[in-house]
mmCIF file of C-alpha atoms in Angstrom:
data_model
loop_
_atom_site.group_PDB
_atom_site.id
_atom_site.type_symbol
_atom_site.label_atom_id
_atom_site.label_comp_id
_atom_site.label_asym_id
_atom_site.label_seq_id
_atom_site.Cartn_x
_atom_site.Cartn_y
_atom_site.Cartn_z
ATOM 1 C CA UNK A 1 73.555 73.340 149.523
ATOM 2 C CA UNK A 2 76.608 73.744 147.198
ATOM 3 C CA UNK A 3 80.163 73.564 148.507
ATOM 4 C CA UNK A 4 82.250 76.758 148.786
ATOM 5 C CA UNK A 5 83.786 78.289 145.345
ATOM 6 C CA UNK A 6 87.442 77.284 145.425
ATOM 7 C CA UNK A 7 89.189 80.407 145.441
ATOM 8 C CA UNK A 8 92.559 78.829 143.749
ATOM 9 C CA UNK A 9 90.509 77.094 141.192
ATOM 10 C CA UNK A 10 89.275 80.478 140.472
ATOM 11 C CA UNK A 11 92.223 82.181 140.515
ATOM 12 C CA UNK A 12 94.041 79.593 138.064
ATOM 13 C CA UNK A 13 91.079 80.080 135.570
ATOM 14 C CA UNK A 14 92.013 83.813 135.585
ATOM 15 C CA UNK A 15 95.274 83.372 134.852
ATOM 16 C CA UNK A 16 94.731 80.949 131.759
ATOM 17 C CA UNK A 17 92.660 83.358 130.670
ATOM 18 C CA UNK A 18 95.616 86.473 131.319
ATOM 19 C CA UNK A 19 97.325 84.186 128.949
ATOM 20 C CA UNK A 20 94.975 83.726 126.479
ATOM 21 C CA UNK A 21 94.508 88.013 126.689
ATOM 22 C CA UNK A 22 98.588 87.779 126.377
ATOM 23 C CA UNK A 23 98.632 85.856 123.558
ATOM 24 C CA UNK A 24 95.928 87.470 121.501
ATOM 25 C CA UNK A 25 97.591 90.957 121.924
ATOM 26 C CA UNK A 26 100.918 89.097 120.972
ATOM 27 C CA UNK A 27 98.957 88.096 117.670
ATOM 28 C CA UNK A 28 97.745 91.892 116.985
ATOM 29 C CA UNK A 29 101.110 93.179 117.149
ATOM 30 C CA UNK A 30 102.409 90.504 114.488
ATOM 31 C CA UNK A 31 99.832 91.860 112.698
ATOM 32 C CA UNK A 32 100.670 95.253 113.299
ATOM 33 C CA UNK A 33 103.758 94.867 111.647
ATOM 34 C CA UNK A 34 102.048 93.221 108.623
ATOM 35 C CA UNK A 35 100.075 96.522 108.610
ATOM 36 C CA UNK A 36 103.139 98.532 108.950
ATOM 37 C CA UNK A 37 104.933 96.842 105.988
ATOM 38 C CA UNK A 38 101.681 97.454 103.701
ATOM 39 C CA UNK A 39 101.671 101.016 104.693
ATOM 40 C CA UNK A 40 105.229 101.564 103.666
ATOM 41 C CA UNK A 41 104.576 99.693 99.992
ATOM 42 C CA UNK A 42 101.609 101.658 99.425
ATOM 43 C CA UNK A 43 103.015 104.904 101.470
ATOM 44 C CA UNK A 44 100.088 104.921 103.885
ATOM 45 C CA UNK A 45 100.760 107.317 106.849
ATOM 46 C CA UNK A 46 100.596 105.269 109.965
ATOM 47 C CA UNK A 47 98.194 107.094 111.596
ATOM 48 C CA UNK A 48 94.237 106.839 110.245
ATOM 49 C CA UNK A 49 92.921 108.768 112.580
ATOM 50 C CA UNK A 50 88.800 108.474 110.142
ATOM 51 C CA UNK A 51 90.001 104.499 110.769
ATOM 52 C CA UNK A 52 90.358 104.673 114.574
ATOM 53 C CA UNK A 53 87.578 106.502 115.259
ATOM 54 C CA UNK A 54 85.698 103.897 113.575
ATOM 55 C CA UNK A 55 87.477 101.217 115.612
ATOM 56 C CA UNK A 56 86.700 102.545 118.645
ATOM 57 C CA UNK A 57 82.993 103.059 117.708
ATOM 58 C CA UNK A 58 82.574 99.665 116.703
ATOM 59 C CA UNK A 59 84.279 98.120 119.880
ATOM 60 C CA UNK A 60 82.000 100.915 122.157
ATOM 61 C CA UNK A 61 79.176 98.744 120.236
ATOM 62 C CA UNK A 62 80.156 95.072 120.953
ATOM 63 C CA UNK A 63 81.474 96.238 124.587
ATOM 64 C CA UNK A 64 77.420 97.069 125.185
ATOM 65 C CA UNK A 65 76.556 93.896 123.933
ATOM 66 C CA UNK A 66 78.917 92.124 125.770
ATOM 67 C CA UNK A 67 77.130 93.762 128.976
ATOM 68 C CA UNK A 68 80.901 95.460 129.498
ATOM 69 C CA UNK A 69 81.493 98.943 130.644
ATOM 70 C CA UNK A 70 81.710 101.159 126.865
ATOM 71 C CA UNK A 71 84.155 103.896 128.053
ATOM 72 C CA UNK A 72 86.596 101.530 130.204
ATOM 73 C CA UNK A 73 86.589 99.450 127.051
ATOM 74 C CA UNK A 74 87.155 101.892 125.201
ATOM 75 C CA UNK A 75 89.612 103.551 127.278
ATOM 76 C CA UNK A 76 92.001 99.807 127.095
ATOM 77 C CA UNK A 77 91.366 99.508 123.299
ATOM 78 C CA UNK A 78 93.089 103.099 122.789
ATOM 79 C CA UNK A 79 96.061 101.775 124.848
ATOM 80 C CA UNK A 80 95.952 98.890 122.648
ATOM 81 C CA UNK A 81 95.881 101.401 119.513
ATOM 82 C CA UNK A 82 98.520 103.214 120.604
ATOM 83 C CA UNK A 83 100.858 100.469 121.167
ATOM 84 C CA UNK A 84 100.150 99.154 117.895
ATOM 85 C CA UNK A 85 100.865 102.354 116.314
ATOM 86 C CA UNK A 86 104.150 102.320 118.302
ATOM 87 C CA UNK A 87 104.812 99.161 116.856
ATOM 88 C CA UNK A 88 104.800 99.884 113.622
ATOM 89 C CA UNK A 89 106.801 102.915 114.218
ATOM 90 C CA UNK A 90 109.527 101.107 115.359
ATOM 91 C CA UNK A 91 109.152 98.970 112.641
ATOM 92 C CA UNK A 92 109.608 101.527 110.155
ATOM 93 C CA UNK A 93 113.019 102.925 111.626
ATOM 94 C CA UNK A 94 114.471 98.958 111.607
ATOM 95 C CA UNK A 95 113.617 98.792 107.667
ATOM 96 C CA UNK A 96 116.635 98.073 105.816
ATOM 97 C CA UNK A 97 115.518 99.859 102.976
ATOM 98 C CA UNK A 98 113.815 102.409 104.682
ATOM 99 C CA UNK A 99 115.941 105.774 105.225
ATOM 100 C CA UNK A 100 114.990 107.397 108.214
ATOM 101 C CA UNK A 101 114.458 111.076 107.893
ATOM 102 C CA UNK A 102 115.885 112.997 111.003
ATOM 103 C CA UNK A 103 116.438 116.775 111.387
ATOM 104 C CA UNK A 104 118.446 118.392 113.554
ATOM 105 C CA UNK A 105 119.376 122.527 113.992
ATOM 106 C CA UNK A 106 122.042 123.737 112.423
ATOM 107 C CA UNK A 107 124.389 123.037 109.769
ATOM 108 C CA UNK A 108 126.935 120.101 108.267
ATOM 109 C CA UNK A 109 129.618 120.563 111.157
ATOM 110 C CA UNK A 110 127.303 121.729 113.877
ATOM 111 C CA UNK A 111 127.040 119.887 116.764
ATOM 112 C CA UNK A 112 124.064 119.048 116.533
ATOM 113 C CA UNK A 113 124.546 117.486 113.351
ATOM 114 C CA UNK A 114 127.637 115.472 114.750
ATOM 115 C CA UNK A 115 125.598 114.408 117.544
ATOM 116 C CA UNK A 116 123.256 113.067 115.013
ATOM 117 C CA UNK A 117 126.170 111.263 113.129
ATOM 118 C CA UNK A 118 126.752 109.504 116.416
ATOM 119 C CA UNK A 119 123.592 108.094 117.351
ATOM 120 C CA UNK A 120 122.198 107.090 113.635
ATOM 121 C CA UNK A 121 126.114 105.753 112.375
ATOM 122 C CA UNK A 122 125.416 102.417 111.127
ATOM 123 C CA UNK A 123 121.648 102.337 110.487
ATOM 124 C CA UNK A 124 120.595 99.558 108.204
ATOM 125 C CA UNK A 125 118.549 101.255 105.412
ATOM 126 C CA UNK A 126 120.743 104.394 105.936
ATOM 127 C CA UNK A 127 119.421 107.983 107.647
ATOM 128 C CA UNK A 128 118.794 110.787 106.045
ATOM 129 C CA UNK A 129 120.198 113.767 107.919
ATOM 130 C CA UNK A 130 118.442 117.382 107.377
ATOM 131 C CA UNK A 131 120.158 120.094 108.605
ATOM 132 C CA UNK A 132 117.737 123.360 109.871
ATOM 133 C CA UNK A 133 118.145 126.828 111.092
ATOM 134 C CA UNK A 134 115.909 126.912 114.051
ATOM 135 C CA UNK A 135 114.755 124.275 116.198
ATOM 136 C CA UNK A 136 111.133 125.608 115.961
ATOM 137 C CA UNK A 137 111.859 125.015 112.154
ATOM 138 C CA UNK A 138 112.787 121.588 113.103
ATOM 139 C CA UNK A 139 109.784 120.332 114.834
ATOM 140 C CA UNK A 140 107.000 121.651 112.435
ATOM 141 C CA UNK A 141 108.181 119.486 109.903
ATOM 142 C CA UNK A 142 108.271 116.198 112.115
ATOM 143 C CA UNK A 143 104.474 117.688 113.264
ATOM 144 C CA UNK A 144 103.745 117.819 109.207
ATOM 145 C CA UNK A 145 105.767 114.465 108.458
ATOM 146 C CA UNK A 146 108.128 115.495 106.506
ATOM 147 C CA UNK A 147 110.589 114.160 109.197
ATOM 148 C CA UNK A 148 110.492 110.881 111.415
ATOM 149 C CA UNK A 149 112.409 112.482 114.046
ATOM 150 C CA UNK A 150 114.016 115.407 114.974
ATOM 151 C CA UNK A 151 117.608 115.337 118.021
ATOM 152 C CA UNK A 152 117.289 118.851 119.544
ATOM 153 C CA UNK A 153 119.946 120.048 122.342
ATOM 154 C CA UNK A 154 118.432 120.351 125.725
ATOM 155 C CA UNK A 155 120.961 121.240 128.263
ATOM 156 C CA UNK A 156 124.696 121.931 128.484
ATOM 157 C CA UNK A 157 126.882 120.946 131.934
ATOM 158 C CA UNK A 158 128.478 124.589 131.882
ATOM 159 C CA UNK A 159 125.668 127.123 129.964
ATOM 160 C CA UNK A 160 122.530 125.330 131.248
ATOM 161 C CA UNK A 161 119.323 124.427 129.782
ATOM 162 C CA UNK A 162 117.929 125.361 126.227
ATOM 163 C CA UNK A 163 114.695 127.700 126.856
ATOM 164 C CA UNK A 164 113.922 126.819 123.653
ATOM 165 C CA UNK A 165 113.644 123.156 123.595
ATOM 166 C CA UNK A 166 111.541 123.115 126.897
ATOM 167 C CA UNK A 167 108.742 125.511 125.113
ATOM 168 C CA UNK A 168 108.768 123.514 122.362
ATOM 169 C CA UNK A 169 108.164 120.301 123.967
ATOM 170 C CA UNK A 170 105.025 121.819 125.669
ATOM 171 C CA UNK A 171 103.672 123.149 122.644
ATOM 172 C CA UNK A 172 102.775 119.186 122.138
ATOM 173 C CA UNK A 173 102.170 116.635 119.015
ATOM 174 C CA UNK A 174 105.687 115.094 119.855
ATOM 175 C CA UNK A 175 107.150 112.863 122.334
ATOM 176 C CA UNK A 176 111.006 112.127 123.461
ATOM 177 C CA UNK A 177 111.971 108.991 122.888
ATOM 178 C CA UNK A 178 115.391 108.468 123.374
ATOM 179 C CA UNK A 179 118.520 110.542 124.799
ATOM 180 C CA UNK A 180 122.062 111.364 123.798
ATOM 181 C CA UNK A 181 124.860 113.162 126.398
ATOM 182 C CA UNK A 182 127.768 114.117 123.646
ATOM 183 C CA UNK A 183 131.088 115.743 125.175
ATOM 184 C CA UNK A 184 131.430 119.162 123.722
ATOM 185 C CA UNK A 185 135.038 120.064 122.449
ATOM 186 C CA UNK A 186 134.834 123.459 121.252
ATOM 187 C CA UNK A 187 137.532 125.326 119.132
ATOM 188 C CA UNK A 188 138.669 128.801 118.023
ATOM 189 C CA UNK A 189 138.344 128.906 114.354
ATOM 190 C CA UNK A 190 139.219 131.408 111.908
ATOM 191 C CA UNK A 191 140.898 132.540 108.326
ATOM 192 C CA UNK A 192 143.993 130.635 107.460
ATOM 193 C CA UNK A 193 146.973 133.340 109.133
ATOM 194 C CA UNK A 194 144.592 135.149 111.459
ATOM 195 C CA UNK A 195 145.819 135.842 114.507
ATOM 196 C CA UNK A 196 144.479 136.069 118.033
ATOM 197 C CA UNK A 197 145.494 139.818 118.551
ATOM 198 C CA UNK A 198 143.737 140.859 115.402
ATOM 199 C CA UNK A 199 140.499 139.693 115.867
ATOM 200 C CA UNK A 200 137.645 141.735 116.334
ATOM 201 C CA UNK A 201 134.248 139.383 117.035
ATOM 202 C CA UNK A 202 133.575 136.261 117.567
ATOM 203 C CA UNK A 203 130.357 134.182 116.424
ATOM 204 C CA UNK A 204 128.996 131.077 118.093
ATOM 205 C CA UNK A 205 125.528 129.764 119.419
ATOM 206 C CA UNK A 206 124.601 131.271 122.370
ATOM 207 C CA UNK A 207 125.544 128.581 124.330
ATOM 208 C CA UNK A 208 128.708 128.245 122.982
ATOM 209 C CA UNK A 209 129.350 131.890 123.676
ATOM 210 C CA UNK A 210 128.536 131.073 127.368
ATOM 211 C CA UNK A 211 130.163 127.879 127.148
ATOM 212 C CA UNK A 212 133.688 129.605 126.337
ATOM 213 C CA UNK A 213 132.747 133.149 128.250
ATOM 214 C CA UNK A 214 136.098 132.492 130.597
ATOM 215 C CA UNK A 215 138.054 132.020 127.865
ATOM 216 C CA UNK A 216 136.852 134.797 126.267
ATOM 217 C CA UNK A 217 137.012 137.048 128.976
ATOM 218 C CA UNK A 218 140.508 136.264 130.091
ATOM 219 C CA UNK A 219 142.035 135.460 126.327
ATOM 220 C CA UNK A 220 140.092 137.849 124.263
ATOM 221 C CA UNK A 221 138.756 140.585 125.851
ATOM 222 C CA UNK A 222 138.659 143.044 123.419
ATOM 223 C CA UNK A 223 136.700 140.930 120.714
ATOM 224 C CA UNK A 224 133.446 141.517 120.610
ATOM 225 C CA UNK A 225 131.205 138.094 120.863
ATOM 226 C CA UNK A 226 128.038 138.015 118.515
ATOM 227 C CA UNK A 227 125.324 135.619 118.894
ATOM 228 C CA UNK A 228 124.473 133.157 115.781
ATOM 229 C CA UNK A 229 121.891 130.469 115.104
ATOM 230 C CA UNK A 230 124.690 127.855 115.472
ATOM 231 C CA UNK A 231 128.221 126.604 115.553
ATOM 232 C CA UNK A 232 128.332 125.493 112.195
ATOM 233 C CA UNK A 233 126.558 128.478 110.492
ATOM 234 C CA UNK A 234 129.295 130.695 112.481
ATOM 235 C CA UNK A 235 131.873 129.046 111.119
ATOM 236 C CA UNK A 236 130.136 128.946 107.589
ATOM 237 C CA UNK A 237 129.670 132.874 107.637
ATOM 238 C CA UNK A 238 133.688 133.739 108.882
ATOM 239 C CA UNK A 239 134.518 131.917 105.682
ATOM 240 C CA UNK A 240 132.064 133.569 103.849
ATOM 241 C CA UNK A 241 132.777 136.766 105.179
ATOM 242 C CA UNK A 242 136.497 136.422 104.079
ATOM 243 C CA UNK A 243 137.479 138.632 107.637
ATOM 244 C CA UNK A 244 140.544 137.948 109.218
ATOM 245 C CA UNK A 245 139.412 140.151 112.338
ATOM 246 C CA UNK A 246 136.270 137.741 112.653
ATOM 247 C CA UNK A 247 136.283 133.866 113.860
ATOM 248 C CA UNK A 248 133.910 131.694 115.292
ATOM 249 C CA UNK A 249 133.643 129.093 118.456
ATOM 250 C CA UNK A 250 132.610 125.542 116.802
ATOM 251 C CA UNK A 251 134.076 122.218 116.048
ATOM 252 C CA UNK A 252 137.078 120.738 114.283
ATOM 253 C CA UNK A 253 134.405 119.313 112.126
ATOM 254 C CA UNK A 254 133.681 122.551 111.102
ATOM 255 C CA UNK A 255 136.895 123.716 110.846
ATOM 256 C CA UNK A 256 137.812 120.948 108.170
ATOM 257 C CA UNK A 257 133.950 121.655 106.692
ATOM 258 C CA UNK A 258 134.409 125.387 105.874
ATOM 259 C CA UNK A 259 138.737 125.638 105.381
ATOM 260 C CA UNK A 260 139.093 127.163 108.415
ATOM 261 C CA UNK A 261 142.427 126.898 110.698
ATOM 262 C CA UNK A 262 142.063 126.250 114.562
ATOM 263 C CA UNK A 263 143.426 129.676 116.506
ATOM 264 C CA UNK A 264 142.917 128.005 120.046
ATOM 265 C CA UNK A 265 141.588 124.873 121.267
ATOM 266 C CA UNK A 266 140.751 123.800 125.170
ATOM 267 C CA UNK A 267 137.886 127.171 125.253
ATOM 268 C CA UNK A 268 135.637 125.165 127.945
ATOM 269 C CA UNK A 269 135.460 123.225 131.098
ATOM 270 C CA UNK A 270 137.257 119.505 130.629
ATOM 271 C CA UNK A 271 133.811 118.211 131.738
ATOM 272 C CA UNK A 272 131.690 120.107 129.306
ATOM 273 C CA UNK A 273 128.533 117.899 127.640
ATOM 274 C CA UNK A 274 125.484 118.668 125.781
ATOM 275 C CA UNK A 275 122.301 116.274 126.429
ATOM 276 C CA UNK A 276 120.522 116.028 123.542
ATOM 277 C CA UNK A 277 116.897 114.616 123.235
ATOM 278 C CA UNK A 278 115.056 112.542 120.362
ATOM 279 C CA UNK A 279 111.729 113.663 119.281
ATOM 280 C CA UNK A 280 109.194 111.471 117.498
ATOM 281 C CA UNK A 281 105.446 111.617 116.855
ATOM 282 C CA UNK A 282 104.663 108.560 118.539
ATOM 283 C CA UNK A 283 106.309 106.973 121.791
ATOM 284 C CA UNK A 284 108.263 104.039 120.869
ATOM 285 C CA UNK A 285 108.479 100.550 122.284
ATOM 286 C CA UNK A 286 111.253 99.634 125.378
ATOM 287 C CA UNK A 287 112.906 96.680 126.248
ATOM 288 C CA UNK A 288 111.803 95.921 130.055
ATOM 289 C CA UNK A 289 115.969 95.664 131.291
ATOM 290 C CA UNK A 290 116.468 99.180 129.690
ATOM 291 C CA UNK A 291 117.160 101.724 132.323
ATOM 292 C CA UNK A 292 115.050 104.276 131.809
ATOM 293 C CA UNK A 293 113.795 107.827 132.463
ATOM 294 C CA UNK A 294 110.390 109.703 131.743
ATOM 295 C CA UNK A 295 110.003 113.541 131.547
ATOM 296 C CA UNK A 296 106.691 115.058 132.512
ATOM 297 C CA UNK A 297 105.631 118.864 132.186
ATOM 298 C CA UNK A 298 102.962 119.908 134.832
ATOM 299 C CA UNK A 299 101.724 123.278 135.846
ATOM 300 C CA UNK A 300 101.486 123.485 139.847
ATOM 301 C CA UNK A 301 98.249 124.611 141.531
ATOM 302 C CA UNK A 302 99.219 128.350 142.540
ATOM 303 C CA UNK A 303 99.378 127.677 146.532
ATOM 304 C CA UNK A 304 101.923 127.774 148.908
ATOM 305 C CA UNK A 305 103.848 124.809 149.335
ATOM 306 C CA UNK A 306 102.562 122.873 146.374
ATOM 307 C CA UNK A 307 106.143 122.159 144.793
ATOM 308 C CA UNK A 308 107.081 121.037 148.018
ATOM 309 C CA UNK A 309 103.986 118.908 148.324
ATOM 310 C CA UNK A 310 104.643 117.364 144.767
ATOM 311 C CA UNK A 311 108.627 116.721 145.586
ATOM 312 C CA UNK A 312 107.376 114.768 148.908
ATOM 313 C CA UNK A 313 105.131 112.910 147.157
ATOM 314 C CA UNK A 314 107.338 111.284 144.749
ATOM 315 C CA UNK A 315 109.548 111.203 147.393
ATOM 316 C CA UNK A 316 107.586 108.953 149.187
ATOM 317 C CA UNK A 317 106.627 106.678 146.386
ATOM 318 C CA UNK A 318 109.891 105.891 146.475
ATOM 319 C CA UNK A 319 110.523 107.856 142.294
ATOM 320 C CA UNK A 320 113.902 109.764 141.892
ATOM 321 C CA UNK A 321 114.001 112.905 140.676
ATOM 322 C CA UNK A 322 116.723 113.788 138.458
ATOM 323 C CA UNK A 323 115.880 117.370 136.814
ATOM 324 C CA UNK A 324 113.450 120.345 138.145
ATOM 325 C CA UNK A 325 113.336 123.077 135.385
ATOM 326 C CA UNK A 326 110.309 125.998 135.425
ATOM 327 C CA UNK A 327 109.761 127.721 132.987
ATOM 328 C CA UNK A 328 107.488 130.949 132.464
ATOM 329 C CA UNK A 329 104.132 130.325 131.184
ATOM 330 C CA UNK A 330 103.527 132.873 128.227
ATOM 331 C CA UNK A 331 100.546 135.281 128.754
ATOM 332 C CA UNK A 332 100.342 134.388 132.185
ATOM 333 C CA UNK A 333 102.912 137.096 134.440
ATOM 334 C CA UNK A 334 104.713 135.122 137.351
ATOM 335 C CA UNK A 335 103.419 131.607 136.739
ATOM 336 C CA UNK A 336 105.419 128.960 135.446
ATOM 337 C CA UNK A 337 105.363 125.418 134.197
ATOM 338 C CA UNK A 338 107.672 123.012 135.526
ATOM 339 C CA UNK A 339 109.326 120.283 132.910
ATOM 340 C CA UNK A 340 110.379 117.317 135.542
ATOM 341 C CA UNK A 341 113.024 114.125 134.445
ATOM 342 C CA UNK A 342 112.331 111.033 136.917
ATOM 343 C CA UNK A 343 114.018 107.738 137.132
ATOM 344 C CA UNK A 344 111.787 104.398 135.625
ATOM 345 C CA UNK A 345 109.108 103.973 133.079
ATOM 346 C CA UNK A 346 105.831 106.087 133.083
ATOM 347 C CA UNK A 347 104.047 102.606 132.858
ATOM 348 C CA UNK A 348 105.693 101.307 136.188
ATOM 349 C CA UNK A 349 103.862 100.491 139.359
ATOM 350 C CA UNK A 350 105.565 103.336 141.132
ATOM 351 C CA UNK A 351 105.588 105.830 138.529
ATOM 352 C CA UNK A 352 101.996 105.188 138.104
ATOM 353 C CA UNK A 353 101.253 105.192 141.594
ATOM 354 C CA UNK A 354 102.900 108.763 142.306
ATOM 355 C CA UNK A 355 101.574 110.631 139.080
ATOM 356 C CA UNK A 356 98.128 109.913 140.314
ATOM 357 C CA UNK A 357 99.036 111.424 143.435
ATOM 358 C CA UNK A 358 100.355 114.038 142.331
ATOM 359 C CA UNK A 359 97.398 114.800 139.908
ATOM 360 C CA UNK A 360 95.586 116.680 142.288
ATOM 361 C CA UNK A 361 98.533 119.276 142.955
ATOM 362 C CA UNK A 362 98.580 119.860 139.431
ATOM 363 C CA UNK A 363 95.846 122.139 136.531
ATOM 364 C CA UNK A 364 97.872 120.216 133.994
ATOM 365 C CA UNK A 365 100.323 117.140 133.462
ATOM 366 C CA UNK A 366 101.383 115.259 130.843
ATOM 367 C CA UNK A 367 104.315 112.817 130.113
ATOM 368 C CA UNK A 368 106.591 114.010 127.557
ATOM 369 C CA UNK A 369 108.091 110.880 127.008
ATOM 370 C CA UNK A 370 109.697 107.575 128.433
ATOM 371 C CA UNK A 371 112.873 106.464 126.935
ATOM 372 C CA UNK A 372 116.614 104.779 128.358
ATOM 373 C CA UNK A 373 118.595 106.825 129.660
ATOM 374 C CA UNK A 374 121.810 107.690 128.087
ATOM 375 C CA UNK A 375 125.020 106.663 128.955
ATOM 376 C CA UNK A 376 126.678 109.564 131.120
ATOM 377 C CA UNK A 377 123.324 111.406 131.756
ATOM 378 C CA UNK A 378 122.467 112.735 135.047
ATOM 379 C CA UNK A 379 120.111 110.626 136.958
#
């Protein structure tokens, strides 16, 4: 009769062979990158979606043969594809002679575009910066390609989040991956020799317009204030307009942009910042040190207590929550979706743990996106 099976024996063959796994998948991301830098020379889009389809038949194929469970092995070699694909990504943005192509609403002098200035300054290879009017506008053209990322506002300390932003992100085909919190110093612009008593209207975003709605009440109350697309554009049209009796709430930026002379500065809360978010077809990788944060968008079960249920539940998986926003789900009166920021990385043991509990609370739930968390952000 044969002796027992040593179990540490057994267990110290499995973990030569984790390494050996380790090291292979090390190899196919060096490869990646070979892959990546071919694609750019022969501007290949990094995606071949006919070619992965293939892949994935093929390794359905050998997983038979290798008496292995197809559609688990299939399910780890699309994790596999996906990380490659993230790898090259990030490859791509760290090319020296690669610009990267970012858009961002609004104009030259919007904040928005100075936010952008701030994260990309510096860039090896350069960035360039495309300035559009909507943030719908935006986001199509990263979906088509035509951009590699897009840095959309979010939410503002004083005027709160931007509806727009949240709808967008659950449309889909884009992911978050990074995060920017920008102080927000607003100004009073206008024609050179206006005058506060003579104006008439003032343009801004309407978040700006919200932003400033104290001083505007209290300092202005008899001009009129007219929502615009953005800062910049405001202050773009009062010097195309030529008014005196018109002036617009943006930056200094713009001010110096568009010849305009500051009326009044200090229109906001001291403590006034914009959180911005950075949008990319594909996730991208993270170092494991980096703080971090993941956003997920779900859509509750319609019972009683389910929110409560889901709060609990990450509660007691020990994830922080850092931002609850709903928002109304179109076409369907009095339901909503809720867009959720937690603390740690959507691959984590924890994380993990509590999404699949709270799956079954949920009709839908996806991650939007795992990426470190800015310095100054909430959370």
């Amino acid at each position: 009769m044969s002796s027992p099976l040593d179990l540490g024996a057994l267990r110290d063959a499995i973990e030569a062979i984790d390494e050996e796994i380790l090291d292979a998948l090390r190899r196919r991301m060096d490869l990646a990158d070979d892959v990546a830098r071919s694609k750019l020379a022969n501007a290949a889009p990094l995606r071949d979606q006919r070619r992965e389809d293939l892949l994935l038949r093929r390794i359905r194929t050998r997983a038979a043969e290798h008496k292995l469970d197809p559609h688990e092995v299939e399910r780890i070699w699309r994790l596999v594809i996906d990380m490659s694909v993230a790898r090259q990504q990030a490859l791509v943005t760290r090319q020296d002679t690669t610009p990267l192509r970012v858009g961002y609403p609004g104009v030259e002098g919007s904040y928005s575009h100075l936010a952008a200035r701030r994260l990309y300054a510096g860039r090896s290879g350069g960035v360039l910066l495309t300035g559009f009017d909507h943030s719908r506008e935006v986001v199509e053209a990263l979906r088509r390609g035509e951009q590699d990322l897009a840095l959309l506002p979010i939410e503002n300390t004083t005027a709160g989040s931007m509806n727009e932003t949240y709808d967008l992100l659950a449309e889909g085909g884009v992911v978050i991956t990074a995060e920017l919190v920008s102080q927000v110093d607003h100004r009073l612009l206008g024609l050179p020799g206006a005058k506060l008593e003579g104006l008439r209207e003032v343009l801004s975003h309407p978040q700006a317009l919200a932003q400033c709605e104290a001083f505007l009440r209290d300092k202005l109350p008899w001009a009129r204030a007219v929502p615009d697309v953005d800062t910049g554009g405001a202050a773009q049209k009062v010097r195309e307009r030529n008014d005196p009796t018109v002036a617009a709430i943006a930056s200094e930026i713009a001010a110096q942009r568009f010849g305009l002379e500051v009326l009044a500065r200090e229109l906001q809360p001291e403590s006034d910042y914009t959180r911005f978010v950075e949008v990319g077809r594909e996730a991208t990788p993270l170092s494991p040190e980096a703080p971090c944060k993941t956003s997920l968008l779900m859509v509750l079960e319609h019972k009683p207590g389910t929110l409560g249920e889901m709060l609990q539940r990450l509660t007691l998986r020990g994830v922080n929550l850092s931002k609850l926003e709903s928002r109304p789900i179109p076409g369907s009166p009095w339901q909503y979706r809720f867009y959720v920021d937690v603390e740690g990385h959507a691959a984590s043991a924890p994380l993990t743990a509590a999404l699949e509990d709270i799956r079954p609370l949920t009709s839908f739930l996806r991650v939007l996106g795992t990426y470190a968390r800015a310095e100054g952000s909430h959370g």
